[in-house]
mmCIF file of C-alpha atoms in Angstrom:
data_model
loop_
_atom_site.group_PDB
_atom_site.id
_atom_site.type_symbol
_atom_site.label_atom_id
_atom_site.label_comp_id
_atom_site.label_asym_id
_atom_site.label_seq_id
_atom_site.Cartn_x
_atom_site.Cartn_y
_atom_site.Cartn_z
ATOM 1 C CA UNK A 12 126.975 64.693 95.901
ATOM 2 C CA UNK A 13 123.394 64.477 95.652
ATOM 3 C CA UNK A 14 122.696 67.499 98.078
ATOM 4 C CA UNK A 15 125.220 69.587 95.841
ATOM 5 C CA UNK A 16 123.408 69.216 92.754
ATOM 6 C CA UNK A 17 120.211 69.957 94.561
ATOM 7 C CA UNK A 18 121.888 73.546 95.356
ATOM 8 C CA UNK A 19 122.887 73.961 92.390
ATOM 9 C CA UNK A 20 119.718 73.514 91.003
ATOM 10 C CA UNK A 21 118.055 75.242 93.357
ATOM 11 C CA UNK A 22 120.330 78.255 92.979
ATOM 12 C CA UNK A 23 119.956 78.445 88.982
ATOM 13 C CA UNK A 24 116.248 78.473 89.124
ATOM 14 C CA UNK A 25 116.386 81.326 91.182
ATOM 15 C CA UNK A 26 118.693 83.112 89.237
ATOM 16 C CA UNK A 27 116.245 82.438 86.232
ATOM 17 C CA UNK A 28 112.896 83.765 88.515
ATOM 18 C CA UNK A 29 114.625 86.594 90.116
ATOM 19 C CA UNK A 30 114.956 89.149 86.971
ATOM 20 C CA UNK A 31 111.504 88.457 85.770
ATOM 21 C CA UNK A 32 110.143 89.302 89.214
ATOM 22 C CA UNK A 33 111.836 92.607 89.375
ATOM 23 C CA UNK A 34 110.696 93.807 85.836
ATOM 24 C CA UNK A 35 107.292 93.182 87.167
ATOM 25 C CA UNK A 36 107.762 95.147 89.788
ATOM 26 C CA UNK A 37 109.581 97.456 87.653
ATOM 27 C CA UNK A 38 106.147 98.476 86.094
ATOM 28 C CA UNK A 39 104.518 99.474 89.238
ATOM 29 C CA UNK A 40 107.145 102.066 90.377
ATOM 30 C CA UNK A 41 107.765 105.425 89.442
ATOM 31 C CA UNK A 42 110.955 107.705 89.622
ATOM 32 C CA UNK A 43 110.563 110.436 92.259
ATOM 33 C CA UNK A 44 112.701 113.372 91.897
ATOM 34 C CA UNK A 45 113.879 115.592 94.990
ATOM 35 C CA UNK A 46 113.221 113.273 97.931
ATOM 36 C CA UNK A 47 115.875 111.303 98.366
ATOM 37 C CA UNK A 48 118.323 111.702 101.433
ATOM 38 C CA UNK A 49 121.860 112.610 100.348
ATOM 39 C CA UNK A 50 123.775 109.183 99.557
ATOM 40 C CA UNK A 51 120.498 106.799 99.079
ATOM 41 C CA UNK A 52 119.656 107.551 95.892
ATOM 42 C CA UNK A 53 118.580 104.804 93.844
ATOM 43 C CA UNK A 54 120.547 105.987 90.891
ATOM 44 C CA UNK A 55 121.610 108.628 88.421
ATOM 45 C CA UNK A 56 121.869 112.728 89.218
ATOM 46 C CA UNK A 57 123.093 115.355 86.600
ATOM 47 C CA UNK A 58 126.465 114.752 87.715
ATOM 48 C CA UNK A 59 126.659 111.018 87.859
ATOM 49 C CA UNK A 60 125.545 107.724 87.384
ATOM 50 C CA UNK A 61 125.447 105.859 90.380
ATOM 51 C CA UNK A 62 123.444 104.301 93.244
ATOM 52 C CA UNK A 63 124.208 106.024 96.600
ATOM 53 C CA UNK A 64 125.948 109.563 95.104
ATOM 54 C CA UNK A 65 123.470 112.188 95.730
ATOM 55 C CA UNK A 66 125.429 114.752 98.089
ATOM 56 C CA UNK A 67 122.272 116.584 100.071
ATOM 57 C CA UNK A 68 119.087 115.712 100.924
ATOM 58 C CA UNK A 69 116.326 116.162 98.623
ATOM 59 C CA UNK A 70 118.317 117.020 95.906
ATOM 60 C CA UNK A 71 116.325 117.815 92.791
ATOM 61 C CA UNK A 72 117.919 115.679 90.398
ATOM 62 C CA UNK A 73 118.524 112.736 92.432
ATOM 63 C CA UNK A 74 115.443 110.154 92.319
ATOM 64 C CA UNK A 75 114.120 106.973 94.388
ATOM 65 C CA UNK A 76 112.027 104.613 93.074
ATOM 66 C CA UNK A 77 108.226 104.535 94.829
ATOM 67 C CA UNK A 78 104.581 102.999 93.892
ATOM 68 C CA UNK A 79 102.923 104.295 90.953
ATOM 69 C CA UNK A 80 101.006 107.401 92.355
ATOM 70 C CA UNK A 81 102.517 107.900 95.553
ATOM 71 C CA UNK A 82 104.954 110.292 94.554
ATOM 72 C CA UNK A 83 102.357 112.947 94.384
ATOM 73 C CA UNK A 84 101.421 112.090 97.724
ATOM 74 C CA UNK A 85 105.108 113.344 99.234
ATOM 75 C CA UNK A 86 105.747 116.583 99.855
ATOM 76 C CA UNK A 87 108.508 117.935 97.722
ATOM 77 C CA UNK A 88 108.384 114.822 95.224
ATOM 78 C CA UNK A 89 108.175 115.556 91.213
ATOM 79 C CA UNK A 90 108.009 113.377 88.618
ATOM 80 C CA UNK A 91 110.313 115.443 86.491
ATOM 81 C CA UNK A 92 114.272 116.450 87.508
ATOM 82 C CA UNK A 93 114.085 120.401 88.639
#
């Protein structure tokens, strides 16, 4: 019984870390337009808005999300949909 409510415990505390982790990390990342290979987009074209739906590479409205800065550094990445 003990061990139980040591997972649950467990499990709740990192359900209560997790989220303000990934805001932080939210703030160092940028969305790059136009580099993304066709189905791993990390979300949101013209013509939808999901994960995973871009349907060719480098499509120009379908963004990934990248370090602050490096987009500039890829060839063909914008900061801006085309």
């Amino acid at each position: 019984m003990n061990h139980t409510r040591i997972a649950i415990a467990s499990a709740l505390a990192a359900a209560l870390v997790l989220p303000a982790a990934t805001s932080q990390a939210q703030g160092n990342m940028e969305k790059c337009y136009g580099i993304a290979k066709a189905g791993k987009n990390d979300c949101q074209t013209a013509k939808s808005s999901c994960a995973g739906t871009s349907k060719k590479d480098a499509q120009a409205d379908a963004w990934i999300s990248v370090p602050k800065g490096a987009c500039d550094k890829i060839i063909g990445g914008k900061l801006t949909p085309s």
